[in-house]
Short mmCIF file of C-alpha atoms in Angstrom, two decimals:
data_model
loop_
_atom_site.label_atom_id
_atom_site.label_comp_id
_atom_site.label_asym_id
_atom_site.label_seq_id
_atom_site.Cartn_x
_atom_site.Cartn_y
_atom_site.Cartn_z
CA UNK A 1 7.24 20.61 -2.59
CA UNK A 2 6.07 18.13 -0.20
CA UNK A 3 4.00 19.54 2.61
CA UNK A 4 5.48 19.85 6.11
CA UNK A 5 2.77 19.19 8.45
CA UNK A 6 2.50 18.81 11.59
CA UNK A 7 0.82 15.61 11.11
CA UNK A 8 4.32 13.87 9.82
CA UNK A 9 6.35 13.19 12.34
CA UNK A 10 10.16 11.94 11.72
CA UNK A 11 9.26 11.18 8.34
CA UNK A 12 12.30 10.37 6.15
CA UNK A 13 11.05 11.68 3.27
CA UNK A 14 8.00 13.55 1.20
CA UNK A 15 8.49 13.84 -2.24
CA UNK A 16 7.39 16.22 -4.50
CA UNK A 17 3.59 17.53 -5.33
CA UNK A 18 2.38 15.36 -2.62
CA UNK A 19 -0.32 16.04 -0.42
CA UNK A 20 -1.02 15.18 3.09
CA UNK A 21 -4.16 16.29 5.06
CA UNK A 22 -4.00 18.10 8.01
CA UNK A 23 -5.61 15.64 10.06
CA UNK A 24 -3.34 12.48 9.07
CA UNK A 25 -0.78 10.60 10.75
CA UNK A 26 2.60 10.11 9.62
CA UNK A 27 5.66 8.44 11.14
CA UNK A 28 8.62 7.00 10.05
CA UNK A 29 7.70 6.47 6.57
CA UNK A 30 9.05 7.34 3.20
CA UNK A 31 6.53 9.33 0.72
CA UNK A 32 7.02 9.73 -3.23
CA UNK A 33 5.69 12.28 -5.77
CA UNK A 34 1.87 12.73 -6.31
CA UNK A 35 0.94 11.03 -3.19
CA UNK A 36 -2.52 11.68 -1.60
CA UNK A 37 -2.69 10.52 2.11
CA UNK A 38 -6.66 11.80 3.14
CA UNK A 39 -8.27 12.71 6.22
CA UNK A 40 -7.48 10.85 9.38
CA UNK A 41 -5.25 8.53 7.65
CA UNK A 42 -2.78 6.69 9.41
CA UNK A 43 0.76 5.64 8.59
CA UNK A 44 3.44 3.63 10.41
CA UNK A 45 6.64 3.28 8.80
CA UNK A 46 5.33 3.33 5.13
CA UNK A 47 6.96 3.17 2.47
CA UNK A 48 4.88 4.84 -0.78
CA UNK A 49 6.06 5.02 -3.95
CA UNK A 50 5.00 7.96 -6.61
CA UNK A 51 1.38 9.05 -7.65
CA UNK A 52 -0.29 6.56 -5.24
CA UNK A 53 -3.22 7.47 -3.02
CA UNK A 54 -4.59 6.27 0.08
CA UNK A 55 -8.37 7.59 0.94
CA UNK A 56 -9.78 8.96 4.53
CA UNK A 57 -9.74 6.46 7.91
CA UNK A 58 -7.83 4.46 6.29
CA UNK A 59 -4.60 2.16 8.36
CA UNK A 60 -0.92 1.14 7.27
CA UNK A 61 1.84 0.03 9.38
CA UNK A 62 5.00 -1.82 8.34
CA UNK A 63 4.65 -2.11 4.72
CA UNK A 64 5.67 -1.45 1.24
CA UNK A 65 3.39 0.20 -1.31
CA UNK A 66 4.17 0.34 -4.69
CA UNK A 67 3.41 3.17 -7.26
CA UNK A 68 0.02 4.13 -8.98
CA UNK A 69 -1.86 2.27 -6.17
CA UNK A 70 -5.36 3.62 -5.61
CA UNK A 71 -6.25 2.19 -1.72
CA UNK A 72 -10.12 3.50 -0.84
CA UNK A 73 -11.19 4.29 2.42
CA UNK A 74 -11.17 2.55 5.58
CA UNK A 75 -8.78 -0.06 4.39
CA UNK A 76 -6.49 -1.85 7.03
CA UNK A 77 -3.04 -3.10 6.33
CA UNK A 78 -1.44 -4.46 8.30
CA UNK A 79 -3.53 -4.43 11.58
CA UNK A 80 -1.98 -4.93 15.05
CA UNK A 81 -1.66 -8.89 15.76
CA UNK A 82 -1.72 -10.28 19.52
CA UNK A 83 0.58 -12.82 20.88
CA UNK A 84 -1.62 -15.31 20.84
CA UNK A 85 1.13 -18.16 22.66
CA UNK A 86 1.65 -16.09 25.54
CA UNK A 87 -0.52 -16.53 29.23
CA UNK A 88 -2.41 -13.05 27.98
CA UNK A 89 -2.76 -11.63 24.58
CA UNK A 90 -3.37 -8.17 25.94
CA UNK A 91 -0.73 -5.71 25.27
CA UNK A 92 0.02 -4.58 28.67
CA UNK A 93 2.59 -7.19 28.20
CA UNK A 94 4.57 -5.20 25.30
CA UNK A 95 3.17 -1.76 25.45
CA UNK A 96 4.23 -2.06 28.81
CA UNK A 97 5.47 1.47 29.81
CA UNK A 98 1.47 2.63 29.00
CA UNK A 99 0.62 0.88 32.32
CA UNK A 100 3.75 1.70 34.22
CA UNK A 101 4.63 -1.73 34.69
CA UNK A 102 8.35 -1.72 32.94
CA UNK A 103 10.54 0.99 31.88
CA UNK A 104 10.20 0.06 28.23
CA UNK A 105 7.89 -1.94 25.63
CA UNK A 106 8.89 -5.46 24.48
CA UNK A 107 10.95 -4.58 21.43
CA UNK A 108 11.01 -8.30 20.56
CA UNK A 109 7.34 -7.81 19.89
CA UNK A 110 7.54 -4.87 17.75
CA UNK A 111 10.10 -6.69 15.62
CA UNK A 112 7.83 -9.67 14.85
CA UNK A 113 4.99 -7.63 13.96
CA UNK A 114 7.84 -5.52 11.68
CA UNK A 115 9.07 -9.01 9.91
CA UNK A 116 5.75 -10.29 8.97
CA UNK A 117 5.88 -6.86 6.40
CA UNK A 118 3.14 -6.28 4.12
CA UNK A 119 4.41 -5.58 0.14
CA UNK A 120 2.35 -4.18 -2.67
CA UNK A 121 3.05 -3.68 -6.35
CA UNK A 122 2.54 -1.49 -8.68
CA UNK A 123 -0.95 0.25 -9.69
CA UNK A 124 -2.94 -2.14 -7.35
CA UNK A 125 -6.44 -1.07 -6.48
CA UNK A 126 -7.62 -1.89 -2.92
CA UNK A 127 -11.14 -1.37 -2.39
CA UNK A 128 -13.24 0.14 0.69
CA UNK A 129 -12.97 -1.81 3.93
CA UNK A 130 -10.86 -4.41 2.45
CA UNK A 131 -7.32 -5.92 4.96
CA UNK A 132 -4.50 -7.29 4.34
CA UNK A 133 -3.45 -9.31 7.00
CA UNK A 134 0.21 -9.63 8.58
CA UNK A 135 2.93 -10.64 5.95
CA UNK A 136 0.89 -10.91 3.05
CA UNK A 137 2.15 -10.00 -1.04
CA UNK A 138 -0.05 -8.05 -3.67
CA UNK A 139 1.41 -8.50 -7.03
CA UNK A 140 1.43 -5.75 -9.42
CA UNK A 141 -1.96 -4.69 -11.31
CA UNK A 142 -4.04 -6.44 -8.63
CA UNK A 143 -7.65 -5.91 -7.66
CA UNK A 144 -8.80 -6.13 -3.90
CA UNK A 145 -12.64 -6.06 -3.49
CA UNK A 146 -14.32 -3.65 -1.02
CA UNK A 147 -14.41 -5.66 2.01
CA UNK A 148 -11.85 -8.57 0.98
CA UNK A 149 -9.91 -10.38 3.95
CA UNK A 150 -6.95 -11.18 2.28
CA UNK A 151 -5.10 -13.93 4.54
CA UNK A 152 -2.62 -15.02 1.81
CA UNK A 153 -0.35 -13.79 -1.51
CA UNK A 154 -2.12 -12.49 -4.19
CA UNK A 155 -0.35 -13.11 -7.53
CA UNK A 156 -0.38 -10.02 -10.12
CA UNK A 157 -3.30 -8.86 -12.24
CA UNK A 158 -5.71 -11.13 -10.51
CA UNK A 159 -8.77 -10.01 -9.05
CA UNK A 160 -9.76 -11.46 -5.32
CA UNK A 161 -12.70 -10.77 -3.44
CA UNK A 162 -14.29 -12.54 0.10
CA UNK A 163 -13.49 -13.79 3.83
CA UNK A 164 -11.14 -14.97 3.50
CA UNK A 165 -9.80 -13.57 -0.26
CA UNK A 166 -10.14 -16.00 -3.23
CA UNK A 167 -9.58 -15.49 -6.86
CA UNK A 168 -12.75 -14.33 -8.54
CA UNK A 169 -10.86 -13.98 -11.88
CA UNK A 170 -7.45 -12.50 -13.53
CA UNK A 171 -7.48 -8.77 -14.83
CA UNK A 172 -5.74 -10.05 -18.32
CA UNK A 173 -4.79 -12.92 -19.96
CA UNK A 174 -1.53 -14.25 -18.67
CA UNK A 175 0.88 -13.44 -21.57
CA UNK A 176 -0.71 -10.07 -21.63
CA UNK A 177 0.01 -9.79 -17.84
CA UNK A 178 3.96 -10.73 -18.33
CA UNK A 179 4.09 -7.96 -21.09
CA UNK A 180 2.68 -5.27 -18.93
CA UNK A 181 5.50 -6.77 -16.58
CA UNK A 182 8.07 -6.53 -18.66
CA UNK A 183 7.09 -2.80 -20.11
CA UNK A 184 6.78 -1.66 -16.62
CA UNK A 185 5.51 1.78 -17.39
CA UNK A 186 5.13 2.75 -13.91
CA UNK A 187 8.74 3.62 -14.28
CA UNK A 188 8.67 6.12 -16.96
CA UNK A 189 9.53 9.13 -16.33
CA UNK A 190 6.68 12.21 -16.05
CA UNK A 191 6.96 13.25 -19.53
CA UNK A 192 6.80 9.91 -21.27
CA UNK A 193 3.91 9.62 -19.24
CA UNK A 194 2.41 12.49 -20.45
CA UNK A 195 3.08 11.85 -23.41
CA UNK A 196 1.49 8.59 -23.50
CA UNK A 197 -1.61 9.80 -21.55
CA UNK A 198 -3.88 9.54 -24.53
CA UNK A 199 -3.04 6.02 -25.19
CA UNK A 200 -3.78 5.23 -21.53
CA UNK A 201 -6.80 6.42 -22.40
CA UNK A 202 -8.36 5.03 -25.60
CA UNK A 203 -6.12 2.05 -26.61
CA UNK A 204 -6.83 -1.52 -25.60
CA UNK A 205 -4.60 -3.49 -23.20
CA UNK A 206 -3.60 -5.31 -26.26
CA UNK A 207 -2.75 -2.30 -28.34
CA UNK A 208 -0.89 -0.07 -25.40
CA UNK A 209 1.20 -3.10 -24.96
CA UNK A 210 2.30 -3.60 -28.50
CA UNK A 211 2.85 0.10 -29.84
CA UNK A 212 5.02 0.87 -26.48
CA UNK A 213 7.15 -2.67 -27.13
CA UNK A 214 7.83 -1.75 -30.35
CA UNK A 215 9.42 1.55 -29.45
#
């Protein structure tokens, strides 16, 4: 079963066969089957759906990740914003308590930062370095490039890359993309997957997608 570290702490949820390292950080968040959280990983009120991975140093707070995602190291998502409108930006003015000023943090703040939510599909690959900024989408069967700033929605199956992000090009052709979509194999349970891991393997896009619609 899921591992009870001491690293997780009030943690809804770790599902089965997954694996947390001894020196990451979990709070708050909800973990599926065959997750991987690496070394010195942190996690804020995460949400992780089955088989998806996140690699060493890297950051999460207040977001949804879908299933199958593979997120490299040292990836930020999510990363602390400032409120830039007030007199100061520094957070003495919400983490208040740190500096003994108030009895209690600005929970106002802490719920904007938790509204402008970060969401990820399914079997997204994130690449090393790479953040997502404050409130942004990832569409299923995206590609982010090592070291991508992505300010804005990324639409599924589309590959983005720069500061900030732009599209460099789309993983498959559109009607190909809607058919993955539609098939939505991520759901399957373990032993269809299994079953189909040869396919996975050695058929084209274009094949997988039409044997597994016709059954």
């Amino acid at each position: 079963m899921g591992n009870a570290l001491p690293s997780i702490k009030d943690t809804a949820s770790v599902g089965y066969d997954t694996h947390i390292h001894p020196t990451a950080v979990v709070r708050d968040s909800r973990l599926g089957s065959y997750v991987d959280i690496g070394e010195r990983v942190t996690l804020d009120e995460v949400i992780m759906g089955d088989f998806s991975y996140i690699a060493r140093d890297a950051m999460a707070i207040y977001t949804t990740i879908g299933k199958f995602c593979s997120i490299a190291a040292a990836t930020r998502i999510n990363p602390g914003n400032h409120p830039m409108w007030r007199a100061t930006q520094h957070h003495f003015t919400y983490r208040s308590k740190r500096y003994g000023m108030a009895d209690a943090d600005d929970d106002a703040f802490f719920q904007w930062r938790r509204d402008a939510h970060v969401s990820i599909g399914h079997d997204v690959w994130i690449g090393h370095g790479a953040v997502l900024l404050a409130g942004v989408s990832v569409g299923t069967g995206a590609v982010i490039a090592a070291g991508a700033v992505v300010s804005k929605p990324v639409d599924p199956y589309t590959i983005v890359g720069g500061i900030p992000a732009k599209v460099i090009k789309r993983r498959h052709p559109a009607a190909i993309s809607e058919r993955l979509m539609a098939l939505a194999w991520w759901d399957w349970p373990f032993e269809q997957l299994k079953a189909a891991l040869a396919d996975f393997r050695t058929l084209s896009v274009e094949q997988f997608v039409e044997k597994y619609e016709a059954q």
